Amino acid sequence: MTAAGSGNGFGTTAWWGFSPALDLQATHLDTSTEHLHTSQDGTPELNILLVGSADGRHILKTMCQAHRWPRRKINFYVLENNLEVLGRQLLFLSLALEPLEKMGLQEKSETFLELMGNSLLRSQTAAYLQEKAGLFIRYITDPCVQQAELPALDLSALKFKERDQLEAIFRFWKNPDPRAFQMEQLWDLRLRQYLGTRYDARRGVCDWDLTMKLHEHGAKVINSREFFRWRNTGVAFEMREASYDVPNKTLASGRLLRHKGEPMPARGYWGDVATGPFITFGIETEESSLLETVNGLPSKSAQEISLYNVTALFHELSYRSRYDPPTASDKEGEEGSRRGEEDQATLDAVDSPPDTEDIRVHFLPLNGLPRLHQKGRYQKLFNLIFFSCSMVHLLKPELCLVSAPKATLVIELSNFLPDLRKQQVSEFSSRVTNLARGTGFVPVEAPGQEAFSLFQLGDPLEVADPVL
């Protein structure tokens, strides 16, 4: 660490992604689709491996928009290096599948964004987290209960030690004592460590990073007010006129720190303080009116776009139709007619959770990628593989052994990391291409996907056998 700070705004734990959410069926190359396995009932199966996706955003968007595509069974295999991150993905999946009778679209969307990106929660959201933590303890200790209540999730591959550790994490989440995790002090400590002598000038540093780094890479809808609020306090989304004062315990993780020469376990906030959670759902949208500008400035904030996008996804998951919000220009008669149709649709969907018959999410053991090819069930299985920018060091030649013919490889780039200079971002992209080529994948042009690099597995003759 220098006088100017640690220079590591990324942190050691990735709580959210650094690229927009993807519908992986749209990203999946057509030539890869030709090699899908077929299930026992004759339905094509799309097997997706997610390495370090962090927040489950790709699972959520792909699952919610599955109705747009021909019917397929989709199996997600999730590999992370942190159990707290797996716990959060379980939380987000469970929240997404809440029946409308228990939680309406607006409340569900706001709760999701709070839990995903806020250091501090409303008391109502904190109570929901405690309730879910108690339920997750039952899921971990009684697989029969988990399969009966959340059949879309498969925890069977986790080791017993990992299950015990997850149970301890959920018990920590359930603890109502706010002193157990003093987030405000921990956030400020993390920020001081990052900025060093620049801490007192953090407003200017924040404006520079936003304007010269994030805006330059396409995140212009993030405004200075919401970005500084997040970087200064950790609160990204304030959608209600309410107090956000309860620590978000899902952002706590453990590390071994040295004290008097001895390693000591410590719980703290070791995540991102540079980019923020706005990138995942807040800089792209299908609703073009949200991207309009007024006098050269975006008319909507990243928070507003995030809320719209998440609401639209949850709507699609519940109703299997695209989200069509009412506009101010609608006539009263048209509004009444549409409201009646929506009320009937709500009656059809309200009593049960969204249908996930064709969705399965498998949690794999931590850091299990180097050994994955040694298990027969995974060989030549995955039609699409996603790597986050923090996990590209795991791209090894053995990856081709678990890849189906013509598999698609999607790698997140480092565009939205303010600590990196333009040259470093370019060098990272080149490194990604070289690593992918070393595993037998060849680059594919991906117009409009500046935050990712896209590759496809070459023909068998082009792929050299890896040295095992």
Short mmCIF file of C-alpha atoms in Angstrom, two decimals:
data_model
loop_
_atom_site.label_atom_id
_atom_site.label_comp_id
_atom_site.label_asym_id
_atom_site.label_seq_id
_atom_site.Cartn_x
_atom_site.Cartn_y
_atom_site.Cartn_z
CA MET A 1 0.00 0.00 0.00
CA THR A 2 1.33 3.40 -0.98
CA ALA A 3 0.58 6.82 0.48
CA ALA A 4 -1.96 7.26 -2.30
CA GLY A 5 -3.84 4.19 -1.12
CA SER A 6 -3.97 0.47 -1.82
CA GLY A 7 -5.05 0.94 -5.45
CA ASN A 8 -7.24 -2.12 -5.07
CA GLY A 9 -10.80 -0.88 -5.29
CA PHE A 10 -11.88 -4.27 -6.65
CA GLY A 11 -11.31 -5.96 -3.29
CA THR A 12 -10.81 -9.64 -2.53
CA THR A 13 -14.49 -10.61 -2.62
CA ALA A 14 -16.64 -9.87 -5.68
CA TRP A 15 -20.16 -9.20 -4.42
CA TRP A 16 -21.49 -8.13 -7.83
CA GLY A 17 -20.39 -8.39 -11.42
CA PHE A 18 -18.53 -5.76 -13.43
CA SER A 19 -20.57 -6.18 -16.61
CA PRO A 20 -24.28 -6.06 -17.54
CA ALA A 21 -26.53 -9.07 -17.00
CA LEU A 22 -26.82 -11.39 -20.01
CA ASP A 23 -29.58 -13.58 -21.35
CA LEU A 24 -27.22 -16.44 -22.06
CA GLN A 25 -29.59 -18.00 -24.60
CA ALA A 26 -29.18 -14.83 -26.67
CA THR A 27 -25.40 -14.94 -26.20
CA HIS A 28 -25.21 -18.63 -27.07
CA LEU A 29 -23.97 -19.13 -30.64
CA ASP A 30 -26.25 -20.92 -33.10
CA THR A 31 -23.57 -23.45 -34.02
CA SER A 32 -23.32 -24.38 -30.33
CA THR A 33 -27.07 -25.00 -30.21
CA GLU A 34 -26.73 -27.76 -32.81
CA HIS A 35 -24.83 -29.87 -30.27
CA LEU A 36 -27.26 -29.77 -27.33
CA HIS A 37 -27.91 -32.97 -25.41
CA THR A 38 -31.48 -34.27 -25.29
CA SER A 39 -33.27 -35.12 -22.05
CA GLN A 40 -35.33 -38.28 -21.52
CA ASP A 41 -38.53 -36.54 -22.63
CA GLY A 42 -36.86 -35.33 -25.84
CA THR A 43 -36.38 -31.70 -24.70
CA PRO A 44 -33.00 -30.15 -25.64
CA GLU A 45 -30.73 -29.42 -22.66
CA LEU A 46 -28.53 -26.34 -22.44
CA ASN A 47 -25.72 -26.82 -19.90
CA ILE A 48 -24.06 -23.62 -18.68
CA LEU A 49 -20.97 -23.29 -16.50
CA LEU A 50 -20.62 -20.00 -14.61
CA VAL A 51 -17.18 -19.34 -13.14
CA GLY A 52 -17.18 -16.37 -10.76
CA SER A 53 -20.44 -14.76 -11.90
CA ALA A 54 -20.72 -13.44 -8.31
CA ASP A 55 -24.32 -12.21 -8.12
CA GLY A 56 -26.33 -14.68 -10.20
CA ARG A 57 -27.42 -11.92 -12.61
CA HIS A 58 -26.95 -14.10 -15.69
CA ILE A 59 -28.99 -16.88 -14.09
CA LEU A 60 -31.76 -14.43 -13.25
CA LYS A 61 -31.97 -12.83 -16.70
CA THR A 62 -31.69 -16.14 -18.58
CA MET A 63 -34.31 -17.77 -16.37
CA CYS A 64 -36.74 -14.85 -16.58
CA GLN A 65 -36.48 -14.55 -20.37
CA ALA A 66 -36.57 -18.29 -21.10
CA HIS A 67 -40.14 -17.95 -22.42
CA ARG A 68 -38.77 -15.97 -25.39
CA TRP A 69 -36.95 -19.04 -26.74
CA PRO A 70 -37.87 -22.53 -27.90
CA ARG A 71 -38.35 -24.80 -24.90
CA ARG A 72 -35.10 -26.08 -23.42
CA LYS A 73 -34.08 -27.49 -20.10
CA ILE A 74 -31.37 -25.20 -18.72
CA ASN A 75 -28.82 -26.44 -16.21
CA PHE A 76 -26.64 -23.82 -14.54
CA TYR A 77 -23.46 -25.01 -12.82
CA VAL A 78 -22.10 -22.37 -10.44
CA LEU A 79 -18.42 -22.26 -9.44
CA GLU A 80 -17.23 -19.62 -6.95
CA ASN A 81 -14.27 -19.15 -4.62
CA ASN A 82 -16.32 -17.83 -1.72
CA LEU A 83 -19.19 -19.41 0.21
CA GLU A 84 -20.75 -16.07 1.15
CA VAL A 85 -21.19 -15.40 -2.58
CA LEU A 86 -22.97 -18.75 -2.99
CA GLY A 87 -25.20 -17.86 -0.06
CA ARG A 88 -26.16 -14.58 -1.72
CA GLN A 89 -27.01 -16.35 -4.97
CA LEU A 90 -29.29 -18.70 -3.02
CA LEU A 91 -30.93 -15.62 -1.47
CA PHE A 92 -31.48 -13.93 -4.84
CA LEU A 93 -32.87 -17.11 -6.42
CA SER A 94 -35.26 -17.64 -3.53
CA LEU A 95 -36.36 -13.99 -3.67
CA ALA A 96 -36.99 -14.15 -7.42
CA LEU A 97 -39.22 -17.19 -6.93
CA GLU A 98 -41.40 -15.67 -4.20
CA PRO A 99 -45.10 -15.94 -5.19
CA LEU A 100 -46.82 -12.63 -5.90
CA GLU A 101 -49.24 -13.38 -3.07
CA LYS A 102 -46.36 -12.91 -0.62
CA MET A 103 -44.43 -10.16 -2.39
CA GLY A 104 -45.55 -7.91 -5.25
CA LEU A 105 -43.37 -6.91 -8.18
CA GLN A 106 -42.37 -3.50 -6.85
CA GLU A 107 -41.52 -4.74 -3.36
CA LYS A 108 -39.62 -7.71 -4.75
CA SER A 109 -37.58 -5.53 -7.11
CA GLU A 110 -36.72 -2.98 -4.43
CA THR A 111 -35.78 -5.71 -1.96
CA PHE A 112 -33.56 -7.39 -4.52
CA LEU A 113 -31.64 -4.20 -5.32
CA GLU A 114 -31.23 -3.38 -1.62
CA LEU A 115 -29.84 -6.79 -0.74
CA MET A 116 -27.65 -6.91 -3.83
CA GLY A 117 -26.05 -3.47 -3.72
CA ASN A 118 -26.62 -1.66 -0.41
CA SER A 119 -24.37 -1.66 2.62
CA LEU A 120 -27.36 -0.63 4.75
CA LEU A 121 -30.94 -1.90 4.60
CA ARG A 122 -34.38 -0.78 5.67
CA SER A 123 -35.65 -2.59 8.78
CA GLN A 124 -38.30 -4.32 6.64
CA THR A 125 -35.65 -5.74 4.30
CA ALA A 126 -33.47 -6.79 7.23
CA ALA A 127 -36.42 -8.69 8.72
CA TYR A 128 -36.92 -10.48 5.40
CA LEU A 129 -33.24 -11.45 5.36
CA GLN A 130 -33.48 -12.89 8.87
CA GLU A 131 -36.55 -14.87 7.89
CA LYS A 132 -34.81 -16.28 4.81
CA ALA A 133 -31.66 -17.10 6.76
CA GLY A 134 -33.71 -19.31 9.09
CA LEU A 135 -35.22 -21.07 6.08
CA PHE A 136 -31.80 -21.58 4.45
CA ILE A 137 -30.50 -23.24 7.61
CA ARG A 138 -33.28 -25.82 7.16
CA TYR A 139 -32.33 -26.22 3.49
CA ILE A 140 -28.70 -26.91 4.36
CA THR A 141 -29.47 -29.34 7.19
CA ASP A 142 -32.44 -31.10 5.57
CA PRO A 143 -32.09 -31.68 1.80
CA CYS A 144 -35.63 -33.10 1.63
CA VAL A 145 -37.09 -29.78 2.77
CA GLN A 146 -34.95 -27.91 0.27
CA GLN A 147 -36.01 -30.12 -2.64
CA ALA A 148 -39.68 -29.82 -1.67
CA GLU A 149 -39.63 -26.02 -1.35
CA LEU A 150 -36.92 -24.96 -3.84
CA PRO A 151 -36.55 -27.80 -6.37
CA ALA A 152 -34.77 -25.56 -8.87
CA LEU A 153 -31.66 -25.65 -6.65
CA ASP A 154 -29.25 -28.58 -6.31
CA LEU A 155 -26.82 -28.48 -3.37
CA SER A 156 -25.84 -32.14 -3.53
CA ALA A 157 -22.35 -31.50 -4.97
CA LEU A 158 -21.25 -29.35 -2.02
CA LYS A 159 -18.89 -30.94 0.49
CA PHE A 160 -20.09 -31.54 4.05
CA LYS A 161 -17.57 -29.00 5.33
CA GLU A 162 -18.93 -26.39 2.91
CA ARG A 163 -22.49 -27.13 4.06
CA ASP A 164 -21.43 -26.61 7.69
CA GLN A 165 -19.77 -23.31 6.78
CA LEU A 166 -22.86 -22.17 4.86
CA GLU A 167 -24.99 -22.96 7.90
CA ALA A 168 -22.70 -20.76 10.01
CA ILE A 169 -23.02 -17.94 7.46
CA PHE A 170 -26.81 -18.16 7.54
CA ARG A 171 -26.82 -18.15 11.35
CA PHE A 172 -24.79 -14.94 11.19
CA TRP A 173 -27.34 -13.44 8.78
CA LYS A 174 -30.13 -14.44 11.17
CA ASN A 175 -28.53 -12.66 14.12
CA PRO A 176 -30.60 -9.46 14.65
CA ASP A 177 -27.86 -7.65 16.59
CA PRO A 178 -26.58 -4.79 14.36
CA ARG A 179 -23.37 -4.65 16.43
CA ALA A 180 -22.39 -8.03 15.03
CA PHE A 181 -21.40 -6.31 11.79
CA GLN A 182 -20.74 -2.58 12.07
CA MET A 183 -20.98 -1.84 8.39
CA GLU A 184 -20.66 1.94 8.48
CA GLN A 185 -17.31 1.80 10.26
CA LEU A 186 -16.09 -1.09 8.11
CA TRP A 187 -17.04 0.70 4.89
CA ASP A 188 -15.21 3.84 5.97
CA LEU A 189 -12.16 1.79 6.96
CA ARG A 190 -12.14 0.04 3.58
CA LEU A 191 -12.48 3.39 1.78
CA ARG A 192 -9.65 4.96 3.78
CA GLN A 193 -7.44 1.97 3.01
CA TYR A 194 -8.23 2.31 -0.69
CA LEU A 195 -7.80 6.07 -1.02
CA GLY A 196 -5.00 6.71 1.46
CA THR A 197 -4.01 10.39 1.42
CA ARG A 198 -6.70 11.04 -1.21
CA TYR A 199 -9.46 10.31 1.32
CA ASP A 200 -10.14 13.98 2.14
CA ALA A 201 -10.39 14.70 -1.59
CA ARG A 202 -12.65 11.70 -2.21
CA ARG A 203 -15.34 13.78 -3.90
CA GLY A 204 -12.89 14.87 -6.59
CA VAL A 205 -11.48 11.35 -6.93
CA CYS A 206 -15.03 10.03 -7.28
CA ASP A 207 -15.92 12.54 -10.03
CA TRP A 208 -12.71 11.71 -11.93
CA ASP A 209 -13.31 7.94 -11.78
CA LEU A 210 -16.92 8.35 -12.88
CA THR A 211 -16.30 10.80 -15.74
CA MET A 212 -12.95 9.60 -17.06
CA LYS A 213 -13.33 5.86 -16.46
CA LEU A 214 -16.93 4.61 -16.21
CA HIS A 215 -18.52 7.16 -18.54
CA GLU A 216 -15.78 6.59 -21.10
CA HIS A 217 -16.71 2.90 -21.27
CA GLY A 218 -20.44 3.50 -21.76
CA ALA A 219 -21.85 3.88 -18.23
CA LYS A 220 -22.95 7.48 -18.78
CA VAL A 221 -26.32 7.02 -17.08
CA ILE A 222 -24.62 6.78 -13.68
CA ASN A 223 -24.84 10.29 -12.26
CA SER A 224 -22.42 11.88 -9.83
CA ARG A 225 -24.94 12.15 -7.00
CA GLU A 226 -25.79 8.44 -6.82
CA PHE A 227 -22.22 7.36 -7.49
CA PHE A 228 -20.75 9.53 -4.71
CA ARG A 229 -23.49 8.44 -2.30
CA TRP A 230 -22.57 4.81 -2.93
CA ARG A 231 -18.83 5.31 -2.74
CA ASN A 232 -19.09 7.41 0.43
CA THR A 233 -21.62 5.28 2.32
CA GLY A 234 -22.08 2.01 0.40
CA VAL A 235 -25.77 2.75 -0.24
CA ALA A 236 -26.40 2.48 -3.98
CA PHE A 237 -30.19 2.30 -4.13
CA GLU A 238 -32.52 4.59 -2.14
CA MET A 239 -35.95 3.95 -3.62
CA ARG A 240 -38.03 4.80 -0.56
CA GLU A 241 -38.23 7.77 1.79
CA ALA A 242 -37.10 5.58 4.65
CA SER A 243 -34.16 5.00 6.94
CA TYR A 244 -31.44 2.75 5.58
CA ASP A 245 -29.68 1.98 8.84
CA VAL A 246 -29.46 -1.81 9.31
CA PRO A 247 -26.18 -3.45 8.24
CA ASN A 248 -26.44 -5.75 5.22
CA LYS A 249 -24.85 -8.86 6.68
CA THR A 250 -24.75 -10.60 3.30
CA LEU A 251 -21.77 -8.33 2.46
CA ALA A 252 -19.70 -9.76 5.32
CA SER A 253 -16.91 -12.21 4.60
CA GLY A 254 -13.98 -13.65 6.52
CA ARG A 255 -10.24 -13.36 6.05
CA LEU A 256 -7.14 -14.40 7.92
CA LEU A 257 -5.26 -11.33 9.12
CA ARG A 258 -1.91 -11.31 10.87
CA HIS A 259 -1.91 -10.07 14.46
CA LYS A 260 1.43 -10.09 16.26
CA GLY A 261 2.72 -12.51 13.66
CA GLU A 262 -0.16 -14.97 14.11
CA PRO A 263 -2.99 -15.52 11.60
CA MET A 264 -6.32 -14.45 13.10
CA PRO A 265 -9.76 -14.90 11.51
CA ALA A 266 -11.60 -11.61 10.97
CA ARG A 267 -14.97 -10.70 9.53
CA GLY A 268 -15.24 -7.47 7.57
CA TYR A 269 -16.07 -5.82 4.28
CA TRP A 270 -13.45 -6.77 1.68
CA GLY A 271 -15.39 -5.98 -1.48
CA ASP A 272 -15.60 -3.34 -4.21
CA VAL A 273 -15.39 0.36 -3.32
CA ALA A 274 -14.48 1.61 -6.80
CA THR A 275 -17.10 0.59 -9.40
CA GLY A 276 -20.38 -0.08 -7.62
CA PRO A 277 -23.36 -2.35 -8.31
CA PHE A 278 -24.89 -0.09 -10.98
CA ILE A 279 -23.26 -1.89 -13.93
CA THR A 280 -25.20 -5.15 -13.55
CA PHE A 281 -28.73 -3.83 -14.28
CA GLY A 282 -28.37 -0.06 -14.53
CA ILE A 283 -26.60 0.90 -17.77
CA GLU A 284 -28.49 -1.07 -20.44
CA THR A 285 -32.20 -1.57 -21.05
CA GLU A 286 -34.66 -2.64 -23.74
CA GLU A 287 -36.82 0.41 -22.92
CA SER A 288 -35.18 3.04 -25.13
CA SER A 289 -37.06 5.95 -23.50
CA LEU A 290 -35.01 5.40 -20.33
CA LEU A 291 -31.82 6.17 -22.27
CA GLU A 292 -33.02 9.50 -23.68
CA THR A 293 -31.02 12.62 -22.90
CA VAL A 294 -32.05 16.17 -22.00
CA ASN A 295 -29.57 18.89 -22.87
CA GLY A 296 -26.95 16.21 -23.40
CA LEU A 297 -27.49 14.61 -20.00
CA PRO A 298 -29.26 11.28 -19.27
CA SER A 299 -32.89 11.81 -18.26
CA LYS A 300 -32.88 8.75 -15.97
CA SER A 301 -30.44 7.57 -13.34
CA ALA A 302 -28.81 4.16 -13.05
CA GLN A 303 -31.05 3.49 -10.06
CA GLU A 304 -34.21 4.13 -12.09
CA ILE A 305 -32.98 1.94 -14.95
CA SER A 306 -31.96 -0.81 -12.51
CA LEU A 307 -35.39 -0.78 -10.89
CA TYR A 308 -37.15 -0.91 -14.28
CA ASN A 309 -34.98 -3.78 -15.54
CA VAL A 310 -35.33 -5.91 -12.41
CA THR A 311 -39.10 -5.27 -12.30
CA ALA A 312 -39.35 -6.27 -15.97
CA LEU A 313 -37.44 -9.50 -15.32
CA PHE A 314 -39.59 -10.50 -12.36
CA HIS A 315 -42.70 -9.69 -14.40
CA GLU A 316 -41.53 -11.97 -17.21
CA LEU A 317 -40.75 -14.73 -14.73
CA SER A 318 -44.24 -14.60 -13.22
CA TYR A 319 -46.36 -13.96 -16.34
CA ARG A 320 -44.19 -15.35 -19.18
CA SER A 321 -44.75 -12.18 -21.19
CA ARG A 322 -42.77 -9.00 -21.77
CA TYR A 323 -43.18 -6.15 -19.33
CA ASP A 324 -45.37 -3.34 -20.67
CA PRO A 325 -45.59 -0.60 -18.02
CA PRO A 326 -48.39 1.97 -18.29
CA THR A 327 -47.45 5.36 -19.75
CA ALA A 328 -48.70 8.81 -18.85
CA SER A 329 -50.35 9.17 -22.27
CA ASP A 330 -52.64 6.16 -21.80
CA LYS A 331 -56.30 7.01 -21.81
CA GLU A 332 -58.37 6.21 -18.76
CA GLY A 333 -60.50 3.68 -20.60
CA GLU A 334 -57.48 1.88 -21.97
CA GLU A 335 -55.91 1.90 -18.51
CA GLY A 336 -59.05 0.37 -17.00
CA SER A 337 -59.22 -2.34 -19.64
CA ARG A 338 -55.56 -3.21 -19.25
CA ARG A 339 -55.86 -3.15 -15.46
CA GLY A 340 -58.62 -5.72 -15.69
CA GLU A 341 -56.46 -7.97 -17.83
CA GLU A 342 -53.55 -7.55 -15.43
CA ASP A 343 -55.80 -8.35 -12.45
CA GLN A 344 -56.83 -11.61 -14.11
CA ALA A 345 -53.20 -12.43 -14.88
CA THR A 346 -52.35 -11.71 -11.25
CA LEU A 347 -55.06 -14.11 -10.09
CA ASP A 348 -53.54 -16.78 -12.32
CA ALA A 349 -50.00 -16.22 -10.98
CA VAL A 350 -50.48 -15.02 -7.43
CA ASP A 351 -51.07 -18.33 -5.65
CA SER A 352 -47.91 -20.12 -6.72
CA PRO A 353 -44.24 -19.34 -7.29
CA PRO A 354 -43.02 -18.87 -10.88
CA ASP A 355 -42.67 -22.05 -12.89
CA THR A 356 -39.08 -23.35 -12.93
CA GLU A 357 -39.73 -26.85 -14.21
CA ASP A 358 -37.05 -26.51 -16.89
CA ILE A 359 -34.49 -24.67 -14.70
CA ARG A 360 -31.89 -26.29 -12.47
CA VAL A 361 -29.11 -24.47 -10.59
CA HIS A 362 -26.26 -26.67 -9.35
CA PHE A 363 -23.82 -25.29 -6.75
CA LEU A 364 -20.40 -26.90 -7.25
CA PRO A 365 -17.64 -27.17 -4.62
CA LEU A 366 -15.45 -24.11 -4.13
CA ASN A 367 -12.46 -23.81 -6.46
CA GLY A 368 -13.45 -27.07 -8.14
CA LEU A 369 -12.65 -26.11 -11.74
CA PRO A 370 -9.12 -27.64 -11.92
CA ARG A 371 -10.58 -31.07 -11.03
CA LEU A 372 -13.81 -30.85 -13.00
CA HIS A 373 -12.46 -32.65 -16.08
CA GLN A 374 -11.56 -35.67 -13.93
CA LYS A 375 -15.24 -36.47 -13.35
CA GLY A 376 -16.99 -38.30 -16.15
CA ARG A 377 -20.34 -36.57 -15.70
CA TYR A 378 -18.84 -33.21 -16.71
CA GLN A 379 -16.80 -34.30 -19.72
CA LYS A 380 -17.97 -32.61 -22.93
CA LEU A 381 -21.02 -31.33 -21.02
CA PHE A 382 -21.03 -27.54 -21.18
CA ASN A 383 -22.49 -25.74 -24.19
CA LEU A 384 -21.74 -22.30 -22.76
CA ILE A 385 -19.07 -21.23 -20.27
CA PHE A 386 -18.83 -17.84 -18.58
CA PHE A 387 -15.72 -16.50 -16.83
CA SER A 388 -15.62 -13.32 -14.77
CA CYS A 389 -12.63 -11.03 -15.11
CA SER A 390 -11.46 -12.06 -11.63
CA MET A 391 -11.34 -15.77 -12.54
CA VAL A 392 -9.62 -15.79 -15.94
CA HIS A 393 -6.46 -17.18 -14.34
CA LEU A 394 -8.36 -20.49 -14.19
CA LEU A 395 -8.56 -20.71 -17.98
CA LYS A 396 -6.50 -23.85 -18.58
CA PRO A 397 -6.19 -26.31 -21.50
CA GLU A 398 -8.28 -28.84 -19.55
CA LEU A 399 -11.32 -26.63 -20.14
CA CYS A 400 -11.81 -28.15 -23.59
CA LEU A 401 -12.40 -31.55 -21.93
CA VAL A 402 -15.59 -30.32 -20.24
CA SER A 403 -16.75 -28.30 -23.26
CA ALA A 404 -19.33 -29.67 -25.68
CA PRO A 405 -18.53 -29.49 -29.42
CA LYS A 406 -18.63 -25.88 -30.69
CA ALA A 407 -19.17 -24.61 -27.13
CA THR A 408 -19.46 -20.85 -26.54
CA LEU A 409 -17.05 -19.13 -24.15
CA VAL A 410 -17.95 -15.69 -22.73
CA ILE A 411 -15.30 -13.79 -20.77
CA GLU A 412 -15.98 -10.61 -18.83
CA LEU A 413 -13.48 -7.84 -19.57
CA SER A 414 -12.07 -5.26 -17.16
CA ASN A 415 -13.61 -2.17 -18.80
CA PHE A 416 -15.43 -1.07 -15.66
CA LEU A 417 -12.53 -1.22 -13.20
CA PRO A 418 -11.49 2.41 -12.55
CA ASP A 419 -8.11 1.42 -11.11
CA LEU A 420 -6.91 0.25 -14.53
CA ARG A 421 -5.47 2.56 -17.15
CA LYS A 422 -6.49 2.25 -20.81
CA GLN A 423 -3.30 0.36 -21.62
CA GLN A 424 -3.97 -2.13 -18.82
CA VAL A 425 -7.54 -2.68 -20.03
CA SER A 426 -6.22 -3.35 -23.52
CA GLU A 427 -3.52 -5.67 -22.22
CA PHE A 428 -6.12 -7.60 -20.20
CA SER A 429 -8.23 -8.10 -23.34
CA SER A 430 -5.17 -9.41 -25.21
CA ARG A 431 -4.33 -11.72 -22.33
CA VAL A 432 -7.88 -13.09 -22.32
CA THR A 433 -7.65 -13.85 -26.04
CA ASN A 434 -4.34 -15.67 -25.60
CA LEU A 435 -5.66 -17.71 -22.67
CA ALA A 436 -8.79 -18.66 -24.62
CA ARG A 437 -6.74 -19.72 -27.64
CA GLY A 438 -4.63 -21.86 -25.33
CA THR A 439 -7.74 -23.79 -24.31
CA GLY A 440 -8.80 -24.43 -27.91
CA PHE A 441 -11.27 -21.56 -28.34
CA VAL A 442 -11.17 -19.11 -31.24
CA PRO A 443 -12.40 -15.48 -31.10
CA VAL A 444 -15.83 -14.57 -32.49
CA GLU A 445 -17.00 -11.07 -33.35
CA ALA A 446 -19.61 -9.83 -30.84
CA PRO A 447 -21.04 -6.47 -31.97
CA GLY A 448 -22.49 -4.45 -29.11
CA GLN A 449 -20.80 -6.50 -26.41
CA GLU A 450 -17.88 -4.28 -25.46
CA ALA A 451 -17.85 -5.60 -21.89
CA PHE A 452 -17.23 -9.21 -23.01
CA SER A 453 -15.07 -11.26 -25.33
CA LEU A 454 -16.77 -14.12 -27.17
CA PHE A 455 -15.14 -17.37 -28.30
CA GLN A 456 -16.12 -20.72 -29.76
CA LEU A 457 -14.47 -24.10 -29.32
CA GLY A 458 -12.56 -25.08 -32.44
CA ASP A 459 -12.95 -28.32 -34.36
CA PRO A 460 -11.40 -31.43 -32.75
CA LEU A 461 -8.46 -31.34 -35.15
CA GLU A 462 -7.74 -27.75 -34.09
CA VAL A 463 -7.77 -28.53 -30.36
CA ALA A 464 -4.56 -30.08 -29.09
CA ASP A 465 -4.87 -32.62 -26.29
CA PRO A 466 -3.98 -30.90 -23.01
CA VAL A 467 -1.12 -32.24 -21.00
CA LEU A 468 -2.67 -33.80 -17.89
#
